[in-house]
Amino acid sequence: MKLSSQISQNRRISTIVLPVITFIVFLSIWYAYAKFHYDNPVQRRNALPYPHEIFTDGFLPLNDKVNGLRPILGYMWPTVKVTFLGLLIAVVLGVFVATLMNLSKGIEKSLFPYAVILQTVPILAITPLLTELFGQEIGVRLVVTVLVAIFPVMTNMLFGLQSTDRALHDLFTLNQASRWTRLIKLEFPSALPSLMTGIRIASGSAVIGSVVADFFFAKGEKGIGYYIRTRQQQAIQRPEMFAGTITASLFGIAMFVLIGWITSRAIRNWHDSNLAIRQSSFKILRPLKGN
Amino acid sequence: MTALSLHNISMTFPDGTQAIDDVDLTIKRGEFVTIVGPSGCGKSTLLRIISGLQQPTSGTCEVNRKSLGYVFQDSVLLPWRNVRKNVELNAELQGVPKEQRQESVQKAINLVKLNDHVTKFPHQLSGGMKMRCSLARSLVSQPQVFLFDEPFGALDEMTREHLNDELLNIFLQEKFAGLFITHSIQEAVFLSTRVIVMSSQPGRFISEHTIDFPFPRVPDIRYSAEFAELCGRISHDLKLAHA
Ligand SMILES: Nc1ncnc2c1ncn2[C@@H]1O[C@H](COP(=O)(O)OP(=O)(O)OP(=O)(O)O)[C@@H](O)[C@H]1O
Ligand SMILES: [Mg+2]
């Protein structure tokens, strides 16, 4: 008892300490590189500012209406909206299409190749087409986000549905279960862990998709990508650019943690499938709850 | 009253494995038939054919599949359902209304002694508990024909004997037609009215032994000389089957 609590204590410390050490090493390399690579402070500031300058110049001007934390959060909001809504649409559509494909091999065969093609088209290469179809405001950014997020949801859902245990299928067959009952009571629950994996991957794509879409479609409610791009264009605004980028990736991390939390809640009762998730880095979520 | 009859059943898998060769079998209600045979001789395949999960290559099978219980070799539980919900599954899928199935579900749970574990999930159960859960699930719908594929193979001796006693009680009450598979000769003799020995490659019935111990059978018949003699005879045939 005592020993095991000590072990879990140690594990808890290491899940916090180890990443912190990585972070310190990373910062040190950054400082060293910024210091020795550039001959003078102005040059350095314009290329790679010190990390603390990002904080003081990028975030801290609290009351500045153009740069700093407050405008950053203002620009974040449309991006957050697009990401969540896009992910939601991608999940609903992806699950729907995967379910259709699972019901009929014919549908699977006729749709799947196009899903793959959709995934391989470099979306940004077709910006003119997208602008033509959907304009340049928040709507087209939503479309881009859905396009990049739907594939992992769909493929993982399909995989989950199709890898339902044969013996369980036999059991349902013996009980003369209808196609619908089989879908609802057997295939959906059994696909849930895969679906959650798909959503986890899709959430990362959705964040990147919506931020990048901000870069290219900058009308209407402008997003954080627009903030980053415009600061990028000005050499002296590197700290502002980094501050925007860091905020966007913090959002990505928050999404990752959120989806992980939802996943472990959704399937915590069935250890077997939960195992893979528990063993992954998601466990940073668990020690805090004391398991 | 004949509950199950097989005529000239043969099964060859697409890969060429000949699992069953020309099997005939008739079981009446109130009969309990056990098949023993080497691993891989086609016992599970035979049950799958009877249940309709597998089409035989040739032969006919007459059985009322609407009232068929089937305990698989593995427990086959839904990992996202707790014990009670798993036991409820068959009745639920067969459309028995919720209120009506509660009582029989509880009865089945009591019978296999899982009362203390009804809210546990399959991954929290031992192998034996999972099997008992699976058995209870089939008991709920009170089938007329009951197929058992080595249901107690994973259990310890005491639990197994206890469940054998319980199974016989249920058998006496329900008077179903039982077809049971096991690797334990003792279990076969104790439970059955007939024991069939099957040989492998291809699977054939090579001998049949009638067991006349009257019902209800007390656990102690296991230690009688007659019991030992029957076991010896079956064991002898089984050795031939392996050869
Ligand atoms: N789907 C299949 N395709 C090809 N061969 C199969 C298939 N299912 C079973 N077999 C073969 O049929 C034979 C009988 O298998 P079966 O599962 O019925 O054996 P069993 O008597 O139940 O064995 P055990 O006692 O080990 O459970 C084996 O040789 C097996 O390899
Ligand atoms: Mg078998």
Coordinates of C-alpha atoms and ligand atoms in Angstrom, one line a residue:
Chain A
M1 CA 0.0 0.0 0.0
K2 CA 2.6 2.4 1.1
L3 CA 5.0 1.3 -1.6
S4 CA 2.4 1.5 -4.3
S5 CA 1.4 5.0 -3.3
Q6 CA 5.0 6.0 -3.3
I7 CA 5.4 4.6 -6.8
S8 CA 2.4 6.5 -8.0
Q9 CA 3.7 9.6 -6.3
N10 CA 7.0 9.2 -8.1
R11 CA 5.2 8.7 -11.4
R12 CA 3.1 11.8 -10.8
I13 CA 6.3 13.8 -10.2
S14 CA 7.9 12.4 -13.3
T15 CA 4.9 13.2 -15.5
I16 CA 5.4 16.8 -14.5
V17 CA 9.2 17.1 -14.0
L18 CA 10.3 15.4 -17.2
P19 CA 8.3 17.7 -19.6
V20 CA 9.5 20.7 -17.5
I21 CA 13.1 19.6 -18.0
T22 CA 12.5 19.3 -21.8
F23 CA 11.1 22.8 -21.8
I24 CA 14.1 24.2 -20.0
V25 CA 16.5 22.6 -22.4
F26 CA 14.4 23.9 -25.3
L27 CA 14.4 27.4 -23.9
S28 CA 18.2 27.3 -23.3
I29 CA 18.9 26.3 -26.8
W30 CA 16.6 29.0 -28.1
Y31 CA 18.4 31.6 -26.0
A32 CA 21.8 30.4 -27.0
Y33 CA 20.9 30.3 -30.7
A34 CA 19.3 33.8 -30.6
K35 CA 22.4 35.2 -28.7
F36 CA 25.2 33.7 -30.8
H37 CA 23.6 33.6 -34.2
Y38 CA 22.8 37.3 -34.6
D39 CA 25.4 40.1 -34.4
N40 CA 23.2 42.8 -33.0
P41 CA 20.0 43.1 -30.9
V42 CA 17.9 44.7 -33.7
Q43 CA 18.8 41.9 -36.2
R44 CA 18.0 39.3 -33.5
R45 CA 14.7 41.0 -32.6
N46 CA 13.6 40.9 -36.2
A47 CA 14.5 37.3 -36.8
L48 CA 14.3 35.4 -33.6
P49 CA 13.6 37.4 -30.4
Y50 CA 14.5 36.0 -27.0
P51 CA 11.6 34.1 -25.4
H52 CA 11.1 36.7 -22.7
E53 CA 10.7 39.4 -25.4
I54 CA 7.8 37.5 -26.8
F55 CA 6.2 37.7 -23.4
T56 CA 7.0 41.4 -22.7
D57 CA 6.4 42.7 -26.3
G58 CA 4.0 40.1 -27.6
F59 CA 1.6 39.5 -24.8
L60 CA 2.1 42.1 -22.1
P61 CA 0.9 45.4 -23.7
L62 CA -2.3 44.9 -21.9
N63 CA -4.2 48.0 -23.0
D64 CA -2.9 48.2 -26.6
K65 CA -5.8 47.9 -29.0
V66 CA -3.7 46.6 -31.9
N67 CA -1.1 44.3 -30.4
G68 CA -0.9 42.2 -27.2
L69 CA -3.1 39.8 -25.3
R70 CA -6.4 41.5 -25.7
P71 CA -6.5 41.8 -29.5
I72 CA -5.0 38.3 -29.6
L73 CA -7.9 36.9 -27.7
G74 CA -10.3 39.0 -29.9
Y75 CA -8.8 37.4 -33.0
M76 CA -8.8 33.9 -31.4
W77 CA -12.6 33.9 -31.0
P78 CA -13.6 33.5 -34.6
T79 CA -10.9 30.8 -35.0
V80 CA -12.2 29.0 -32.0
K81 CA -15.7 29.1 -33.3
V82 CA -14.7 27.9 -36.7
T83 CA -12.7 25.1 -35.2
F84 CA -15.4 23.8 -32.9
L85 CA -18.2 24.1 -35.5
G86 CA -16.0 22.6 -38.2
L87 CA -15.1 19.7 -36.0
L88 CA -18.7 19.1 -35.0
I89 CA -19.8 19.1 -38.7
A90 CA -16.9 16.8 -39.6
V91 CA -17.9 14.4 -36.8
V92 CA -21.5 14.3 -37.8
L93 CA -20.8 14.0 -41.5
G94 CA -17.9 11.6 -41.0
V95 CA -20.0 9.3 -38.8
F96 CA -22.9 9.4 -41.2
V97 CA -20.9 8.6 -44.3
A98 CA -18.9 5.8 -42.4
T99 CA -22.2 4.3 -41.3
L100 CA -23.5 4.3 -44.8
M101 CA -20.4 2.7 -46.1
N102 CA -20.6 0.1 -43.4
L103 CA -24.2 -0.7 -44.3
S104 CA -23.4 -1.3 -48.0
K105 CA -20.2 -2.4 -49.7
G106 CA -21.5 -0.7 -52.8
I107 CA -21.6 2.7 -51.1
E108 CA -18.2 2.1 -49.6
K109 CA -16.7 1.2 -52.9
S110 CA -18.3 4.2 -54.7
L111 CA -17.4 6.8 -52.1
F112 CA -14.1 5.7 -50.5
P113 CA -11.8 6.5 -53.4
Y114 CA -13.2 10.1 -53.5
A115 CA -12.7 10.5 -49.7
V116 CA -9.0 9.5 -50.3
I117 CA -8.7 12.0 -53.1
L118 CA -10.3 14.7 -51.1
Q119 CA -7.7 14.0 -48.4
T120 CA -4.8 14.3 -50.8
V121 CA -5.8 17.5 -52.6
P122 CA -3.7 20.3 -51.2
I123 CA -6.6 22.5 -50.1
L124 CA -4.6 25.7 -50.3
A125 CA -3.9 25.0 -53.9
I126 CA -7.5 25.4 -54.7
T127 CA -8.1 28.7 -52.8
P128 CA -9.4 30.5 -55.9
L129 CA -12.0 27.8 -56.4
L130 CA -13.0 27.9 -52.7
T131 CA -13.2 31.7 -52.9
E132 CA -15.4 31.4 -56.0
L133 CA -17.7 28.9 -54.2
F134 CA -17.7 30.1 -50.7
G135 CA -16.3 33.7 -50.5
Q136 CA -13.6 34.8 -48.2
E137 CA -15.4 35.1 -44.9
I138 CA -16.0 32.8 -42.0
G139 CA -18.0 30.4 -44.1
V140 CA -15.1 29.3 -46.4
R141 CA -12.9 28.9 -43.4
L142 CA -15.5 26.5 -42.0
V143 CA -15.5 24.6 -45.2
V144 CA -11.7 24.2 -45.1
T145 CA -11.8 23.1 -41.5
V146 CA -14.5 20.4 -42.3
L147 CA -12.5 19.2 -45.3
V148 CA -9.4 18.6 -43.4
A149 CA -11.1 17.1 -40.3
I150 CA -13.6 14.8 -41.9
F151 CA -11.2 12.1 -43.2
P152 CA -9.8 10.9 -40.0
V153 CA -13.2 10.8 -38.4
M154 CA -14.7 8.9 -41.3
T155 CA -11.9 6.3 -41.8
N156 CA -11.5 5.6 -38.1
M157 CA -15.3 5.3 -37.6
L158 CA -15.5 2.9 -40.6
F159 CA -12.6 0.9 -39.2
G160 CA -14.3 0.7 -35.8
L161 CA -17.6 -0.4 -37.3
Q162 CA -16.0 -3.0 -39.5
S163 CA -13.8 -4.5 -36.8
T164 CA -16.7 -5.4 -34.5
D165 CA -16.0 -8.8 -32.9
R166 CA -17.3 -11.6 -35.1
A167 CA -18.5 -13.6 -32.1
L168 CA -20.6 -10.7 -31.0
H169 CA -22.1 -10.5 -34.4
D170 CA -22.9 -14.2 -34.1
L171 CA -24.6 -13.6 -30.9
F172 CA -26.8 -10.9 -32.4
T173 CA -27.5 -13.2 -35.4
L174 CA -28.7 -16.0 -33.1
N175 CA -31.1 -13.5 -31.5
Q176 CA -32.5 -12.4 -34.9
A177 CA -31.4 -8.8 -34.3
S178 CA -32.5 -6.4 -37.0
R179 CA -29.9 -4.5 -39.0
W180 CA -30.8 -1.4 -37.1
T181 CA -30.5 -3.0 -33.6
R182 CA -27.2 -4.4 -34.6
L183 CA -26.0 -1.0 -35.6
I184 CA -27.2 0.8 -32.5
K185 CA -26.5 -1.8 -29.9
L186 CA -23.4 -3.5 -31.3
E187 CA -21.5 -1.7 -34.0
F188 CA -21.8 1.9 -32.7
P189 CA -20.6 1.1 -29.1
S190 CA -17.9 -1.1 -30.4
A191 CA -16.7 1.6 -32.8
L192 CA -16.6 4.3 -30.1
P193 CA -12.9 3.9 -29.2
S194 CA -11.9 4.2 -32.8
L195 CA -14.2 7.1 -33.4
M196 CA -12.6 8.9 -30.5
T197 CA -9.2 8.3 -31.9
G198 CA -10.4 9.7 -35.2
I199 CA -11.8 12.8 -33.5
R200 CA -8.6 13.2 -31.6
I201 CA -6.6 13.3 -34.8
A202 CA -9.3 15.5 -36.5
S203 CA -9.2 18.0 -33.7
G204 CA -5.5 18.7 -34.4
S205 CA -6.2 19.0 -38.1
A206 CA -9.2 21.3 -37.4
V207 CA -7.1 23.7 -35.4
I208 CA -4.4 23.9 -38.1
G209 CA -7.0 24.0 -40.8
S210 CA -8.9 27.0 -39.3
V211 CA -5.7 28.9 -38.5
V212 CA -4.3 28.4 -42.0
A213 CA -7.7 29.3 -43.5
D214 CA -7.4 32.6 -41.6
F215 CA -4.2 33.3 -43.5
F216 CA -5.9 33.0 -46.9
F217 CA -9.4 34.0 -46.3
A218 CA -9.3 37.3 -44.4
K219 CA -12.6 39.0 -44.8
G220 CA -15.4 39.4 -42.3
E221 CA -14.6 38.3 -38.8
K222 CA -10.8 37.9 -39.0
G223 CA -9.2 35.1 -37.1
I224 CA -5.8 34.5 -35.3
G225 CA -4.2 33.4 -38.5
Y226 CA -4.8 36.8 -39.9
Y227 CA -3.2 38.4 -36.9
I228 CA -0.1 36.1 -37.2
R229 CA 0.2 36.7 -41.0
T230 CA 0.0 40.5 -40.7
R231 CA 2.7 40.5 -37.9
Q232 CA 4.8 38.2 -39.9
Q233 CA 5.0 40.6 -42.7
Q234 CA 6.6 43.2 -40.5
A235 CA 10.1 42.3 -39.5
I236 CA 9.9 44.3 -36.2
Q237 CA 6.8 42.6 -35.1
R238 CA 8.4 39.2 -34.5
P239 CA 7.4 39.0 -30.8
E240 CA 3.8 39.8 -31.7
M241 CA 3.9 37.1 -34.4
F242 CA 5.2 34.6 -31.9
A243 CA 2.7 35.6 -29.3
G244 CA -0.2 34.9 -31.8
T245 CA 1.4 31.6 -32.8
I246 CA 1.8 30.5 -29.2
T247 CA -1.8 31.3 -28.4
A248 CA -3.0 29.3 -31.4
S249 CA -1.0 26.3 -30.4
L250 CA -2.1 26.6 -26.8
F251 CA -5.6 26.3 -28.2
G252 CA -4.6 23.2 -30.1
I253 CA -3.2 21.7 -26.9
A254 CA -6.4 22.6 -25.0
M255 CA -8.4 20.8 -27.7
F256 CA -6.2 17.7 -27.4
V257 CA -6.7 17.6 -23.7
L258 CA -10.4 18.2 -23.9
I259 CA -10.9 15.4 -26.4
G260 CA -8.7 13.1 -24.3
W261 CA -10.9 13.8 -21.3
I262 CA -14.1 13.2 -23.2
T263 CA -12.6 9.9 -24.5
S264 CA -11.6 8.6 -21.2
R265 CA -15.0 9.5 -19.8
A266 CA -16.9 7.9 -22.7
I267 CA -15.1 4.5 -22.5
R268 CA -13.7 4.3 -19.1
N269 CA -15.8 1.3 -18.2
W270 CA -14.3 -1.0 -20.7
H271 CA -10.7 -1.2 -19.8
D272 CA -9.6 -3.3 -22.8
S273 CA -10.2 -0.6 -25.4
N274 CA -9.3 2.1 -23.0
L275 CA -5.9 0.6 -22.5
A276 CA -4.2 2.1 -25.5
I277 CA -5.4 5.5 -24.5
R278 CA -4.3 5.1 -20.9
Q279 CA -0.9 4.0 -22.0
S280 CA -0.5 7.0 -24.3
S281 CA 0.4 10.5 -23.1
F282 CA -3.2 11.0 -22.2
K283 CA -2.3 9.9 -18.8
I284 CA -1.1 13.4 -18.0
L285 CA -4.9 13.9 -17.5
R286 CA -5.2 11.0 -15.1
P287 CA -2.7 11.4 -12.3
L288 CA -4.4 14.6 -11.2
K289 CA -7.5 12.7 -10.5
G290 CA -5.5 10.3 -8.4
N291 CA -6.9 7.5 -10.6
Chain B
M1 CA -40.8 -35.5 -28.9
T2 CA -37.8 -34.9 -31.2
A3 CA -36.3 -31.5 -30.7
L4 CA -33.3 -31.8 -32.9
S5 CA -32.4 -34.1 -35.7
L6 CA -29.4 -34.1 -38.0
H7 CA -29.1 -36.2 -41.1
N8 CA -25.9 -36.9 -43.0
I9 CA -24.3 -33.6 -42.0
S10 CA -20.9 -33.0 -43.6
M11 CA -18.8 -29.9 -43.5
T12 CA -15.8 -29.1 -45.6
F13 CA -14.4 -25.6 -45.2
P14 CA -13.3 -23.7 -48.3
D15 CA -9.7 -24.2 -47.4
G16 CA -10.2 -28.0 -47.7
T17 CA -10.4 -28.8 -44.0
Q18 CA -13.0 -31.6 -43.7
A19 CA -14.4 -30.9 -40.2
I20 CA -17.4 -33.1 -40.1
D21 CA -18.2 -36.3 -42.0
D22 CA -21.6 -37.7 -42.3
V23 CA -23.0 -37.2 -38.8
D24 CA -26.5 -38.3 -37.8
L25 CA -28.0 -37.3 -34.5
T26 CA -31.5 -37.1 -32.9
I27 CA -32.2 -35.6 -29.6
K28 CA -35.6 -35.6 -27.8
R29 CA -36.7 -33.2 -25.2
G30 CA -35.6 -34.4 -21.8
E31 CA -32.4 -35.9 -23.3
F32 CA -29.0 -34.6 -22.5
V33 CA -26.4 -35.6 -25.0
T34 CA -22.7 -34.9 -24.6
I35 CA -20.0 -35.1 -27.2
V36 CA -16.4 -35.7 -26.3
G37 CA -13.6 -35.7 -28.8
P38 CA -10.1 -34.5 -29.5
S39 CA -9.4 -30.8 -29.9
G40 CA -10.2 -29.7 -33.5
C41 CA -12.4 -32.6 -34.3
G42 CA -15.3 -30.4 -35.3
K43 CA -17.4 -30.1 -32.1
S44 CA -17.8 -26.4 -32.2
T45 CA -18.4 -26.5 -36.0
L46 CA -21.3 -29.0 -35.4
L47 CA -22.9 -26.6 -32.9
R48 CA -22.5 -23.7 -35.3
I49 CA -24.3 -25.7 -38.0
I50 CA -27.1 -26.6 -35.6
S51 CA -27.6 -23.0 -34.6
G52 CA -27.6 -21.8 -38.2
L53 CA -24.5 -19.7 -37.9
Q54 CA -22.8 -22.0 -40.4
Q55 CA -24.2 -23.8 -43.5
P56 CA -23.2 -27.4 -43.8
T57 CA -21.8 -28.6 -47.1
S58 CA -24.4 -31.3 -47.2
G59 CA -27.1 -32.8 -45.0
T60 CA -30.1 -31.5 -43.2
C61 CA -30.7 -30.1 -39.8
E62 CA -34.2 -29.9 -38.2
V63 CA -34.5 -27.7 -35.1
N64 CA -36.6 -24.9 -33.9
R65 CA -34.1 -22.0 -34.0
K66 CA -36.6 -19.6 -32.3
S67 CA -36.1 -21.5 -29.1
L68 CA -32.5 -22.2 -29.1
G69 CA -30.0 -21.5 -26.4
Y70 CA -26.3 -21.4 -27.2
V71 CA -23.5 -21.0 -24.8
F72 CA -20.3 -20.3 -26.8
Q73 CA -16.9 -21.6 -26.0
D74 CA -15.8 -18.1 -25.1
S75 CA -18.0 -15.9 -23.0
V76 CA -18.7 -13.3 -25.7
L77 CA -19.9 -10.5 -23.5
L78 CA -20.4 -6.9 -24.6
P79 CA -17.5 -5.0 -22.9
W80 CA -19.6 -1.9 -22.4
R81 CA -22.4 -3.5 -20.5
N82 CA -22.2 -4.6 -16.9
V83 CA -23.2 -8.1 -15.8
R84 CA -26.9 -7.5 -15.4
K85 CA -27.2 -5.8 -18.7
N86 CA -25.3 -8.6 -20.4
V87 CA -27.5 -11.2 -18.9
E88 CA -30.4 -9.2 -20.1
L89 CA -29.2 -9.0 -23.7
N90 CA -30.8 -12.1 -25.4
A91 CA -34.2 -11.4 -23.9
E92 CA -33.8 -7.7 -24.9
L93 CA -32.9 -8.6 -28.5
Q94 CA -35.7 -11.1 -28.7
G95 CA -38.1 -8.3 -27.8
V96 CA -39.2 -9.4 -24.4
P97 CA -40.6 -6.3 -22.6
K98 CA -38.4 -4.8 -19.9
E99 CA -40.7 -5.6 -16.9
Q100 CA -41.3 -9.1 -18.0
R101 CA -37.6 -10.0 -18.3
Q102 CA -36.5 -8.5 -15.0
E103 CA -37.6 -11.5 -13.0
S104 CA -36.1 -14.2 -15.1
V105 CA -32.9 -12.1 -15.4
Q106 CA -32.6 -12.0 -11.6
K107 CA -33.4 -15.7 -11.3
A108 CA -30.6 -16.5 -13.8
I109 CA -28.2 -14.3 -12.0
N110 CA -29.0 -16.0 -8.7
L111 CA -28.6 -19.4 -10.2
V112 CA -25.0 -18.8 -11.4
K113 CA -24.2 -16.9 -8.2
L114 CA -23.3 -13.6 -9.7
N115 CA -25.5 -11.5 -7.4
D116 CA -22.6 -9.7 -5.8
H117 CA -21.2 -8.7 -9.2
V118 CA -24.1 -7.4 -11.2
T119 CA -22.7 -3.9 -11.7
K120 CA -19.2 -5.1 -12.7
F121 CA -18.0 -4.9 -16.3
P122 CA -16.6 -7.9 -18.2
H123 CA -13.0 -6.7 -17.8
Q124 CA -13.5 -6.8 -14.0
L125 CA -14.6 -10.5 -14.0
S126 CA -12.5 -13.7 -13.8
G127 CA -12.7 -16.1 -16.6
G128 CA -15.1 -18.3 -14.7
M129 CA -17.4 -15.4 -13.8
K130 CA -17.5 -14.4 -17.4
M131 CA -18.6 -17.9 -18.4
R132 CA -21.3 -17.9 -15.7
C133 CA -22.5 -14.6 -17.0
S134 CA -22.7 -16.0 -20.5
L135 CA -24.6 -19.1 -19.2
A136 CA -27.1 -16.9 -17.3
R137 CA -27.7 -14.9 -20.5
S138 CA -28.9 -18.1 -22.3
L139 CA -30.9 -19.3 -19.3
V140 CA -33.1 -16.2 -19.3
S141 CA -35.1 -17.2 -22.4
Q142 CA -35.7 -20.8 -21.3
P143 CA -34.9 -22.4 -24.6
Q144 CA -36.2 -25.9 -25.7
V145 CA -32.9 -26.8 -27.3
F146 CA -29.7 -25.9 -25.4
L147 CA -26.3 -26.1 -26.9
F148 CA -23.2 -25.8 -24.6
D149 CA -19.8 -25.5 -26.1
E150 CA -17.4 -26.4 -23.2
P151 CA -19.0 -23.8 -20.9
F152 CA -17.1 -24.9 -17.8
G153 CA -13.7 -25.6 -19.3
A154 CA -12.1 -22.6 -17.7
L155 CA -13.5 -23.2 -14.2
D156 CA -11.9 -24.8 -11.1
E157 CA -13.1 -28.3 -10.1
M158 CA -15.4 -27.1 -7.3
T159 CA -17.2 -24.4 -9.2
R160 CA -17.5 -26.8 -12.1
E161 CA -19.1 -29.5 -10.0
H162 CA -21.4 -27.0 -8.4
L163 CA -22.5 -25.6 -11.8
N164 CA -23.0 -29.2 -13.1
D165 CA -25.4 -29.8 -10.2
E166 CA -27.2 -26.6 -11.0
L167 CA -27.3 -27.3 -14.6
L168 CA -28.9 -30.7 -13.9
N169 CA -31.5 -29.0 -11.7
I170 CA -32.4 -26.6 -14.5
F171 CA -32.5 -29.5 -16.9
L172 CA -34.9 -31.3 -14.7
Q173 CA -37.1 -28.3 -14.4
E174 CA -37.1 -27.1 -18.0
K175 CA -36.8 -30.5 -19.7
F176 CA -35.0 -29.0 -22.7
A177 CA -33.0 -31.0 -25.2
G178 CA -29.4 -30.6 -24.3
L179 CA -26.3 -30.9 -26.4
F180 CA -23.2 -30.4 -24.4
I181 CA -19.5 -30.4 -25.3
T182 CA -16.7 -31.0 -22.9
H183 CA -13.2 -32.4 -22.5
S184 CA -14.0 -33.8 -19.1
I185 CA -15.3 -37.4 -19.2
Q186 CA -16.5 -37.1 -15.6
E187 CA -18.6 -34.1 -16.5
A188 CA -20.0 -35.9 -19.5
V189 CA -21.0 -39.0 -17.6
F190 CA -22.5 -37.0 -14.7
L191 CA -24.7 -34.7 -16.9
S192 CA -25.8 -36.9 -19.7
T193 CA -28.3 -39.5 -20.8
R194 CA -26.0 -40.3 -23.7
V195 CA -22.3 -39.7 -24.4
I196 CA -21.0 -39.7 -27.9
V197 CA -17.3 -40.0 -28.8
M198 CA -16.1 -38.2 -31.8
S199 CA -13.0 -38.8 -33.8
S200 CA -11.0 -36.2 -35.6
Q201 CA -10.0 -35.5 -39.2
P202 CA -12.6 -36.0 -40.4
G203 CA -15.0 -35.6 -37.4
R204 CA -17.2 -38.7 -37.1
F205 CA -19.2 -40.3 -34.3
I206 CA -17.3 -43.4 -33.4
S207 CA -19.2 -44.7 -30.3
E208 CA -22.2 -43.9 -28.2
H209 CA -22.7 -44.7 -24.5
T210 CA -26.1 -44.7 -22.7
I211 CA -25.9 -43.4 -19.1
D212 CA -28.8 -44.8 -17.1
F213 CA -28.2 -43.1 -13.7
P214 CA -31.7 -42.0 -12.7
F215 CA -32.6 -38.4 -12.1
P216 CA -32.3 -36.4 -9.9
R217 CA -28.6 -37.4 -9.7
V218 CA -26.8 -36.8 -6.4
P219 CA -23.3 -35.5 -6.6
D220 CA -22.0 -38.7 -4.9
I221 CA -22.7 -40.9 -7.9
R222 CA -19.4 -39.6 -9.1
Y223 CA -17.6 -41.9 -6.7
S224 CA -19.5 -45.0 -7.5
A225 CA -17.9 -48.0 -9.2
E226 CA -20.4 -47.9 -12.0
F227 CA -19.5 -44.3 -12.7
A228 CA -15.8 -45.2 -12.8
E229 CA -16.5 -48.1 -15.2
L230 CA -18.4 -45.8 -17.6
C231 CA -15.6 -43.3 -17.5
G232 CA -13.1 -46.0 -18.3
R233 CA -15.0 -47.2 -21.3
I234 CA -15.4 -43.7 -22.7
S235 CA -11.8 -43.0 -22.1
H236 CA -10.8 -46.1 -24.0
D237 CA -12.8 -45.0 -27.0
L238 CA -11.4 -41.5 -26.8
K239 CA -7.9 -43.0 -27.0
L240 CA -9.0 -44.7 -30.2
A241 CA -10.3 -41.4 -31.5
H242 CA -7.0 -39.7 -30.9
A243 CA -5.1 -42.4 -32.7
Ligands
LIG1 N1 -13.7 -21.0 -40.6 C1 -12.9 -22.0 -40.7 N2 -12.2 -22.2 -41.8 C2 -11.4 -23.2 -42.0 N3 -11.3 -24.2 -41.1 C3 -12.0 -24.1 -40.0 C4 -12.8 -23.0 -39.7 N4 -13.4 -23.2 -38.5 C5 -12.9 -24.3 -38.0 N5 -12.0 -24.9 -38.9 C6 -11.3 -26.2 -38.7 O1 -12.3 -27.2 -38.5 C7 -11.8 -28.1 -37.5 C8 -12.8 -28.2 -36.4 O2 -12.8 -27.0 -35.6 P1 -13.7 -26.9 -34.4 O3 -13.6 -25.5 -33.9 O4 -15.1 -27.3 -34.7 O5 -13.0 -27.9 -33.4 P2 -13.4 -28.3 -31.9 O6 -13.8 -29.8 -31.9 O7 -14.5 -27.4 -31.4 O8 -12.1 -28.1 -31.1 P3 -11.8 -27.6 -29.6 O9 -12.1 -28.8 -28.7 O10 -10.4 -27.3 -29.6 O11 -12.7 -26.5 -29.4 C9 -10.4 -27.6 -37.1 O12 -9.5 -28.4 -37.8 C10 -10.4 -26.2 -37.6 O13 -9.1 -25.8 -37.9
MG2 MG -14.5 -25.9 -30.0

